[in-house]
GROMACS .gro file of C-alpha atoms in nm:
model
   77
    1UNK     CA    1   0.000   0.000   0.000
    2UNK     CA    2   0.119   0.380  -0.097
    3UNK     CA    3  -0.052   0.662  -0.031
    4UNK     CA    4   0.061   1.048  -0.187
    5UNK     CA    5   0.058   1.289   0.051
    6UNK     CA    6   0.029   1.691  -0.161
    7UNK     CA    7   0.153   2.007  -0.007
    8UNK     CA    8   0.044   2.340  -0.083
    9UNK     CA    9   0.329   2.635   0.022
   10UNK     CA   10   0.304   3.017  -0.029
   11UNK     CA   11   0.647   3.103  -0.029
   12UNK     CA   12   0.979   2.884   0.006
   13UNK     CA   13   1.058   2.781   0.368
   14UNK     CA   14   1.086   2.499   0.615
   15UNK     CA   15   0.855   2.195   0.551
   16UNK     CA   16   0.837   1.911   0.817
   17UNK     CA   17   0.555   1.621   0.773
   18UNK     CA   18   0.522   1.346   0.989
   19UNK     CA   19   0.301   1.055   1.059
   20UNK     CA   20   0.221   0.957   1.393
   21UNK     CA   21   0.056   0.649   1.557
   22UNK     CA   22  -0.327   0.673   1.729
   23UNK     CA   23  -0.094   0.633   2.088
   24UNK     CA   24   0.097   0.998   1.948
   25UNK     CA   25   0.450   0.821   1.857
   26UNK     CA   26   0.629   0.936   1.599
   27UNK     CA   27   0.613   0.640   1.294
   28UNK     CA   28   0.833   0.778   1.001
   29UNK     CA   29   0.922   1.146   0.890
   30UNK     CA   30   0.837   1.175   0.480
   31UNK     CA   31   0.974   1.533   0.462
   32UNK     CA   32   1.219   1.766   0.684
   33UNK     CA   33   1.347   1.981   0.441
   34UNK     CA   34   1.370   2.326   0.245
   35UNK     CA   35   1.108   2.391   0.009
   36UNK     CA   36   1.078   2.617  -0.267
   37UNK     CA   37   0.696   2.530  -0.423
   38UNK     CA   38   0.399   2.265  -0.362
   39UNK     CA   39   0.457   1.935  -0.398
   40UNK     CA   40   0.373   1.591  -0.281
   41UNK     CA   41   0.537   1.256  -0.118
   42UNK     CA   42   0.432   0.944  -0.113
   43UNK     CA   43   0.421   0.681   0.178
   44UNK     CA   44   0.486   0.329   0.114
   45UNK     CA   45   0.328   0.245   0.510
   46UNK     CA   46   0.646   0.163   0.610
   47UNK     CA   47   0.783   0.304   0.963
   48UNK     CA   48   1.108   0.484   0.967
   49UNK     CA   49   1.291   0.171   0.997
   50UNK     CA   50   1.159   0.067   0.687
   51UNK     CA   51   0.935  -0.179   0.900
   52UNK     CA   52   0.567  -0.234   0.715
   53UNK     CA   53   0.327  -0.078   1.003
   54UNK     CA   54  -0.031  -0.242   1.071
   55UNK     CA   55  -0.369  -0.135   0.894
   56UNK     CA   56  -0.499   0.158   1.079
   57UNK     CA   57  -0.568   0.477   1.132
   58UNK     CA   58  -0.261   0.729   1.143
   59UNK     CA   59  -0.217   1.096   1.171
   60UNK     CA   60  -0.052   1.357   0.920
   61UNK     CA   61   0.128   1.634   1.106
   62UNK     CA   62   0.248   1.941   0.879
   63UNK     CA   63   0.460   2.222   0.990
   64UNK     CA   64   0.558   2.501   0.787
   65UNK     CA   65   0.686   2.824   0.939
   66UNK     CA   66   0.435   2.909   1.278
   67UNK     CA   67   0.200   2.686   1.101
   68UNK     CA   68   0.067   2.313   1.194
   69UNK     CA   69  -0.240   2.093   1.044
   70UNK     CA   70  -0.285   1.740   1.136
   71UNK     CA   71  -0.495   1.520   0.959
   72UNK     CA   72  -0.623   1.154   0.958
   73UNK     CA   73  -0.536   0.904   0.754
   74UNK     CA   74  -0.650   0.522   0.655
   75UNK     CA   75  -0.331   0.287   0.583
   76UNK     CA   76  -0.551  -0.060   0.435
   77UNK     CA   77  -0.381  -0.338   0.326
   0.00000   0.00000   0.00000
């Protein structure tokens, strides 16, 4: 399973997205980086170890400058 993950940015900065676990740990960073425009990434429901996590429900977190959304997401297998 893979799942694309789009980012909309007004200006260039710092992007950091993140998907956490329903118990709030962190389960793999997809982006920590200097951007210059939108974009996406995709997540192939692996952990950062490169582990294959469970089915479930997961969270999105997005932080660019003084700004943070989190959003949920399905990972079926």
């Amino acid at each position: 399973p893979a799942t694309r993950l789009d980012y909309t940015v007004g200006h260039p900065g710092h992007l950091t997205l993140k998907i956490y676990n329903l118990r709030g740990e962190l389960v793999r960073t997809l982006v920590d980086a200097q951007v210059e425009s939108d974009g996406f990434v995709m997540w192939d429901g692996r952990d950062d170890r490169g582990t294959a996590v469970a089915s479930g429900i997961y969270f999105r977190e997005a932080r660019f400058g003084d700004e943070t959304l989190v959003g949920k997401l399905a990972l079926v297998k």
